[in-house]
XYZ file of C-alpha atoms in Angstrom:
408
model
C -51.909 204.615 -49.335
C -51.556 205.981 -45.740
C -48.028 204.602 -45.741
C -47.196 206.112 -48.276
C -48.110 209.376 -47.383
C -46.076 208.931 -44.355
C -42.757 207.516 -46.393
C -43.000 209.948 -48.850
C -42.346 213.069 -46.558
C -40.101 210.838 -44.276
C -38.284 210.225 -47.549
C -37.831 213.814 -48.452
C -36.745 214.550 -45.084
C -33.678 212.639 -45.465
C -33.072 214.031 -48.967
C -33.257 217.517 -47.037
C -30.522 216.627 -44.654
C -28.231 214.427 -47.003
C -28.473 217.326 -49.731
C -27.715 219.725 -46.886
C -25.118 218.180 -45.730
C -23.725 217.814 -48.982
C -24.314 221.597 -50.105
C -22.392 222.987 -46.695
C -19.350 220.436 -47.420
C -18.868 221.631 -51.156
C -19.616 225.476 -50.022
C -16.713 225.314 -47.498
C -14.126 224.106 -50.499
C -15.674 226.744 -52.589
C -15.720 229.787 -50.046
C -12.569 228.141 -48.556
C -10.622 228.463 -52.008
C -11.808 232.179 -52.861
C -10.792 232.839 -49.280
C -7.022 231.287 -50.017
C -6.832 232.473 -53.321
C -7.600 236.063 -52.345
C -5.607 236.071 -49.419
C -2.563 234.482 -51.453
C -2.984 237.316 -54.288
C -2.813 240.042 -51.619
C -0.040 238.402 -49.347
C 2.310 237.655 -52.530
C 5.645 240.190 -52.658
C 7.330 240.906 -56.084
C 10.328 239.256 -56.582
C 14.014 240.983 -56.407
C 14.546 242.869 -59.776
C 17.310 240.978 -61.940
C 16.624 237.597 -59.748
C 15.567 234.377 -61.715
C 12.081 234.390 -60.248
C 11.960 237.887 -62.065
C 13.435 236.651 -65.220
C 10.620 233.797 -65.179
C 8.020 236.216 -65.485
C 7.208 235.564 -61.512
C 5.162 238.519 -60.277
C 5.178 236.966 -56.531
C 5.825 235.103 -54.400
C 5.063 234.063 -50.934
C 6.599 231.233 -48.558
C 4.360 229.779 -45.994
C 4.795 226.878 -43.273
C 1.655 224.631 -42.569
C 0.964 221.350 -41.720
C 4.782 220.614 -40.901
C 5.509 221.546 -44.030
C 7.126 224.380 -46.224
C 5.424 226.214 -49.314
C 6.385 228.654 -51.743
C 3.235 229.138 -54.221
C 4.165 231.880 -57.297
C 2.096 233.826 -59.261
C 3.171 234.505 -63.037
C 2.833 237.652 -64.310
C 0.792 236.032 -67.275
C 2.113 232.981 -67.956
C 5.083 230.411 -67.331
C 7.336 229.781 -70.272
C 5.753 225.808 -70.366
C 2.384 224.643 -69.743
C 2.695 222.009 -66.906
C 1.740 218.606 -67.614
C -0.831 218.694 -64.537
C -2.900 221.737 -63.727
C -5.255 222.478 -61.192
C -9.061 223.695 -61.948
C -11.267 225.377 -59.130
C -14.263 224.635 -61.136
C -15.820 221.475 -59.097
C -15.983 223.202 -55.701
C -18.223 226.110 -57.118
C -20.436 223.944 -59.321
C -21.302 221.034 -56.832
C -21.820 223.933 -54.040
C -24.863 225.528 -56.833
C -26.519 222.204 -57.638
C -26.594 220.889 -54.739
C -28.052 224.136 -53.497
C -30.959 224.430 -55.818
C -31.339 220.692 -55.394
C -32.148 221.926 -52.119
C -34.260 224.760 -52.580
C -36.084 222.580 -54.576
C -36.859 220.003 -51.933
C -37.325 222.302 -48.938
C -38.940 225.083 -50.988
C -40.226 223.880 -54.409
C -41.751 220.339 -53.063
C -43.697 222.714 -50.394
C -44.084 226.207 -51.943
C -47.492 226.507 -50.015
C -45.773 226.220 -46.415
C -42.553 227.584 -47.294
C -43.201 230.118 -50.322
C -46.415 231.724 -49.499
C -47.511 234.293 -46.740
C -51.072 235.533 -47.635
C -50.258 238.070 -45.266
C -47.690 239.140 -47.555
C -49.400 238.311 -51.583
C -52.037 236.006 -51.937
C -50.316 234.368 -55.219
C -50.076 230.348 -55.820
C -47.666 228.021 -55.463
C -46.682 228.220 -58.991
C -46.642 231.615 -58.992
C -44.079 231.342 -55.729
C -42.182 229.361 -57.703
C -42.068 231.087 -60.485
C -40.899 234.070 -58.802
C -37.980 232.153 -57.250
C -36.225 231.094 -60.361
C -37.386 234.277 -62.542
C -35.272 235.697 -59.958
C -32.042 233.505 -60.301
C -32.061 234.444 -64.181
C -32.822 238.060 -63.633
C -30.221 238.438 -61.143
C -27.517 237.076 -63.321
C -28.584 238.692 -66.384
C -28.620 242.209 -64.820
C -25.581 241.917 -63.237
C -23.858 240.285 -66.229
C -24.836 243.656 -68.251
C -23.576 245.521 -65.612
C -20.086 243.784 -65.524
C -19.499 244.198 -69.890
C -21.011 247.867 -69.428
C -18.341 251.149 -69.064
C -19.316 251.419 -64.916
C -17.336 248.276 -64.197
C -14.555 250.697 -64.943
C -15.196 252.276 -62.163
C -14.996 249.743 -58.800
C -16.823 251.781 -56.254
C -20.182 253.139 -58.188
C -20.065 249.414 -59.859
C -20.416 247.934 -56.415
C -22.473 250.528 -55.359
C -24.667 249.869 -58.185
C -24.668 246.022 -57.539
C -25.620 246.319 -54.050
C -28.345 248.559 -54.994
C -29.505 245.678 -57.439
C -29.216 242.993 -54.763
C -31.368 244.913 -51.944
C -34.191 246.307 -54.886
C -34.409 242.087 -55.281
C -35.076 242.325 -51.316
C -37.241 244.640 -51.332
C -39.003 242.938 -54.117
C -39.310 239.457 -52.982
C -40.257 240.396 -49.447
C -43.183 242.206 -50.852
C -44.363 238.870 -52.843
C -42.811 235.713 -50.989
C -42.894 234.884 -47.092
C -40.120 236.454 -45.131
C -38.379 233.196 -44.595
C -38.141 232.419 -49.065
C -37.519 235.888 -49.644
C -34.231 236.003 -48.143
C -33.222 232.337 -48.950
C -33.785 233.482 -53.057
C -31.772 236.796 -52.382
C -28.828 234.724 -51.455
C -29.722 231.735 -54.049
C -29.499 234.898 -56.404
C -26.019 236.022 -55.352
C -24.602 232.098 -55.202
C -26.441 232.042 -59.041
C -24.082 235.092 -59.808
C -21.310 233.181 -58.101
C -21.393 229.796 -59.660
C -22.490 231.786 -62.699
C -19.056 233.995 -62.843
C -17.105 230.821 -62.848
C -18.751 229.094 -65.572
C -19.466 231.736 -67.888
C -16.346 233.573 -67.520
C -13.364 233.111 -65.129
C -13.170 229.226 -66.467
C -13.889 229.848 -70.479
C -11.106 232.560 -69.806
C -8.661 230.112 -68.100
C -9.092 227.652 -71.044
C -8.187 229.891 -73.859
C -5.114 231.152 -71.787
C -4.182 227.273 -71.486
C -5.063 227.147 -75.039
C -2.723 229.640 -76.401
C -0.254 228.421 -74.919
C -0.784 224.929 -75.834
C -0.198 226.323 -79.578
C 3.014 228.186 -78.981
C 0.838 231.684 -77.951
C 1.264 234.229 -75.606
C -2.296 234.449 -73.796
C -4.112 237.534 -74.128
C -3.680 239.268 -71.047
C -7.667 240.128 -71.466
C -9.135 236.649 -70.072
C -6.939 236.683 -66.831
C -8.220 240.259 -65.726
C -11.952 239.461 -66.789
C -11.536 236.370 -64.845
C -9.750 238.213 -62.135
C -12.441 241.167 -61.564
C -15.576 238.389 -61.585
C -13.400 236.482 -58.358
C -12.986 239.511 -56.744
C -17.000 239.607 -56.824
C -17.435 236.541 -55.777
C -14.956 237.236 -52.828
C -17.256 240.024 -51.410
C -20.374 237.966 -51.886
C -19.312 235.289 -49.627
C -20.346 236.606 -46.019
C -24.071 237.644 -47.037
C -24.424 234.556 -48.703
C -23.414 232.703 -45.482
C -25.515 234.930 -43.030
C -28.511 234.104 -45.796
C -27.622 230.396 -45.393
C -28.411 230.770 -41.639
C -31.047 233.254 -41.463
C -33.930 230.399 -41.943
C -32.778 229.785 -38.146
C -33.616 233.776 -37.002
C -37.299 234.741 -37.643
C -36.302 237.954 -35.833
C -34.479 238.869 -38.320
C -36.948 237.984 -41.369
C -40.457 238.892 -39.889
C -41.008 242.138 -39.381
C -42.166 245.136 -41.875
C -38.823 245.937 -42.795
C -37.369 243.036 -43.658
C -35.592 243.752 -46.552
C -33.635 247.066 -44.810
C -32.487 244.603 -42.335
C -31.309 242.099 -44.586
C -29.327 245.015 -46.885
C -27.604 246.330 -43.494
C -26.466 242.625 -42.600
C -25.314 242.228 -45.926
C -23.728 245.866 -46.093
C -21.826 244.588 -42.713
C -20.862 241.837 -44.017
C -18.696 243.460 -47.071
C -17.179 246.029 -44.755
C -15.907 243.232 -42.542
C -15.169 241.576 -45.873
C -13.393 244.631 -47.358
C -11.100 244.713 -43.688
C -9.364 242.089 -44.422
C -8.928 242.300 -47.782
C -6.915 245.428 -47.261
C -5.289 243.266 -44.366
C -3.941 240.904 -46.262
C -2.181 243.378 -48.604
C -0.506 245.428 -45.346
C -2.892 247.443 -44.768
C -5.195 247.660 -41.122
C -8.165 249.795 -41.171
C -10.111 249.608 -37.958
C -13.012 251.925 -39.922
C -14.272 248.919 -41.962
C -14.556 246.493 -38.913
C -16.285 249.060 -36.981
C -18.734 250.273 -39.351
C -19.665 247.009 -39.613
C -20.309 246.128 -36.128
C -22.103 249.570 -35.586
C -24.814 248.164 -38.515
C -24.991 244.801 -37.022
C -25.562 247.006 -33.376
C -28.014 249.548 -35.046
C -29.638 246.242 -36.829
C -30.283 244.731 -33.436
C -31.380 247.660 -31.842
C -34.218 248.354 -34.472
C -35.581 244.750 -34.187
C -35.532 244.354 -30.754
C -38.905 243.476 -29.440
C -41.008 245.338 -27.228
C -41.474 244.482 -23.662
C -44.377 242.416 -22.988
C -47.778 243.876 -21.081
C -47.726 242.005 -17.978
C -51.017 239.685 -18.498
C -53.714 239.891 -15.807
C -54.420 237.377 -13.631
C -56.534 234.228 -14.559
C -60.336 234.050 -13.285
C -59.732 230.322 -13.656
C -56.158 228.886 -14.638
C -57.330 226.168 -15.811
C -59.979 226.834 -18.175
C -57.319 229.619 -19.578
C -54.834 226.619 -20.196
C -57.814 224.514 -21.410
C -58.841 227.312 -24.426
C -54.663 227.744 -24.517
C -54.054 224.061 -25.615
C -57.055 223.813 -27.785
C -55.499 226.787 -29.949
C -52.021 224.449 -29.952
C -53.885 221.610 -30.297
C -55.507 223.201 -33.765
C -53.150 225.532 -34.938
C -49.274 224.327 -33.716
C -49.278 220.728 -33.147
C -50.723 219.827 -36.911
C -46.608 219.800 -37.227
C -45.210 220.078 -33.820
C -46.364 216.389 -32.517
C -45.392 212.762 -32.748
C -47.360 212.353 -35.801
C -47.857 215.577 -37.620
C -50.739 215.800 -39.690
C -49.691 218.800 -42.303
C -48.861 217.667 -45.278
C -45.397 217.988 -46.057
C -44.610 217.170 -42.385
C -43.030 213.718 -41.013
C -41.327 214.908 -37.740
C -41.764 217.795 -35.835
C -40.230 220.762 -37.024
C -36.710 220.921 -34.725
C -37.979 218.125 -32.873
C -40.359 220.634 -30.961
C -43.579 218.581 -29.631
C -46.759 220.107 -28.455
C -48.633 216.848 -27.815
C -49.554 217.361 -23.960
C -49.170 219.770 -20.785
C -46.221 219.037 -20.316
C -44.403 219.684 -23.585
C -46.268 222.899 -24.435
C -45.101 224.569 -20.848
C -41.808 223.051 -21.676
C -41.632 224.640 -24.793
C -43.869 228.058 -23.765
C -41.156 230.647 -24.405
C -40.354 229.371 -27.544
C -44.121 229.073 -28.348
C -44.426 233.063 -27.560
C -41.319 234.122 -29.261
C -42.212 232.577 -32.150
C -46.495 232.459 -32.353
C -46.586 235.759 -30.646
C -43.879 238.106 -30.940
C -42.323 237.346 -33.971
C -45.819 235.834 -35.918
C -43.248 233.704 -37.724
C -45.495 230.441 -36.364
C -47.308 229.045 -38.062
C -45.210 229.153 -40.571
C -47.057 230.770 -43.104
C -50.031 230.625 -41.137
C -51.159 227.567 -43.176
C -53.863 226.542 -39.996
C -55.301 230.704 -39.971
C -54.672 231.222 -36.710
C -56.505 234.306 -36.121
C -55.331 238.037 -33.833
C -57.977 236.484 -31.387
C -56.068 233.818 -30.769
C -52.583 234.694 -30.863
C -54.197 237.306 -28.259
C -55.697 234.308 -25.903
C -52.473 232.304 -26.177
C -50.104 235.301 -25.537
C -51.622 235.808 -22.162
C -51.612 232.526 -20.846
C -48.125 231.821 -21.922
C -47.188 235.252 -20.433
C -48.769 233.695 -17.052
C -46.968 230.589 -17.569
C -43.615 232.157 -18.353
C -43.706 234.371 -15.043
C -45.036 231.795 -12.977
C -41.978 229.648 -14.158
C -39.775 232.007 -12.717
């Protein structure tokens, strides 16, 4: 039995980093393709009135050089006058990116909603409630915007994306109030990649197939599908850069813990469509330096706000090592249950980024880190599953404070 409760989280571990690996491999061909595709719609130029592109129905053109070789990708106004007998779907990129992302927010999350789900600082709820909240907010997320998108203000672009945004930072707001800092953000931008994946399935592909369809039977397609279809991939083209800041934020407590953690996370997102937005415009001939800039003046304001305080300078030890003795005790029962050789918190099989805090040695090694993230940011333990109290945190901050000075 005690091997198995060692393979089973050793097991898991490598489903984490294969599924991982996996879910960043199909999200580059799925970001990478909105990224071409929107660049190639904004970079095409209408054809010469009268020319035989023109009489085809082409409404652009563009001719590119890559690879050592030359392109010349067209757009059809609606339709060419034959189907081709092979055609292309971007379906596959987006779908393999969304399963094999809530494959793994099931196994990092899900399998260990207690460590990863719950901060009783935050709601004392269960793990099934934790869970529960996650996916209630996938569907919720969809459905909202989904009644948003059929509704008369996707008429108008601006208040619509206003209006969206507003949605997407209430779920924030929302989630930071009942999940830990860390799953909050994680299910904001599992939310936005459910919209995402949910865009092409429900409407931008079903669209493309009765297009295909019509003309299959000798139809002209109604012109209908292609601008639903259009609109929803313009969408997904200014979620793409919050979703890939929320991919990373796991790695920047800073960023997550703190009492405002849901501001922060609408700014970074806010940034990220203005920088989004630049080159949008760029790509169609236009350069304006406004969007750029507002953007980096959020992501400067943003750092500004969160920066931490400057330590108190702690007072000298009576006796060094008894301080370090009471300092390593407090590791010993509250840190190194997961950061050691052989962690024994469930859910654990190696140390969490291979951080040790087994002897002397590794925990003055490590004592900046330890500070940062036990002290200053309280993101450690994460979600204080061994209690570690104020006191505590108190007692270790000063002795790591000595240890940190003494270092220089």
């Amino acid at each position: 039995m005690e091997v198995f409760a060692y393979l089973i989280p050793y097991g898991l571990e490598w489903l984490n980093l294969i599924v991982r690996w996996l879910h960043v491999i199909t999200g580059i061909a799925w970001i990478g393709a909105s990224f071409y595709f929107v660049w190639l719609d904004n970079s095409i130029r209408p054809p010469a009135p009268g020319s035989d592109l023109a009489k085809k129905g082409v409404s652009g053109e563009l001719w590119a050089v890559h690879g050592g070789g030359f392109y010349n990708p067209q757009k059809y106004l609606l339709a060419p006058a034959e189907l081709p007998k092979e055609l292309h779907w971007f379906k596959w990129e987006a779908y393999s990116t969304w399963l094999s992302g809530f494959a793994l927010l099931t196994i990092a999350y899900y399998f260990n909603a207690q460590a990863m789900m719950i901060d009783k600082a935050v709601a004392d709820i269960s793990s099934g409630q934790a869970v529960g909240i996650g996916i209630a907010t996938l569907v919720i997320g969809w459905t909202v915007y989904d009644l948003l998108c059929r509704s008369k203000l996707a008429q108008y672009e601006l208040w619509f994306g206003v209006t969206v945004f507003a949605l997407i930072v209430g779920a924030a707001y929302v989630l930071t109030h009942l999940l830990s800092g860390r799953a909050a953000y994680i299910h904001v931008g599992a939310m936005i990649g459910t919209i995402m994946v949910a865009n092409v399935l429900m409407l931008i592909i079903p669209g493309q197939r009765k297009m295909v369809e019509a003309m299959a039977a000798g139809k002209l397609p109604d012109p209908r599908h292609g601008l639903k279809a259009k609109q929803r991939s313009v969408h997904n083209n200014y979620f793409t850069l919050p979703v890939l800041f929320i991919m990373i934020s796991n790695h920047y407590a800073m960023t997550y813990r703190n009492d405002h953690a849901w501001l922060v996370l609408a700014l970074i997102m806010a940034a990220g469509v203005f920088i989004r937005h630049f080159f949008n415009l760029r790509h169609k001939g236009r350069v304006e330096w406004r969007y750029p800039a507002i953007g980096v003046a959020l992501l400067l304001a943003v750092a500004v706000a969160i920066a931490p305080k400057a330590p108190v300078a702690a007072a000298p030890a009576v006796d060094p090592a008894a301080q370090f003795q009471r300092a390593h005790a407090i590791i010993a029962q509250r840190c190194a249950t997961c950061h050691s050789a052989q962690p024994t918190q469930a859910g654990f099989a190696t140390a969490p980024a291979g951080m040790m805090l087994d002897n002397e040695t590794q925990i003055r090694q490590h004592a900046a880190q330890i500070y940062k993230q036990a002290i200053e940011l309280k993101a450690m333990p994460i979600g204080n599953l061994t209690n570690m109290t104020e006191a505590e945190r108190s007692e270790l901050g000063a002795w790591l404070q000595q240890t940190m000075q003494g270092a220089k």
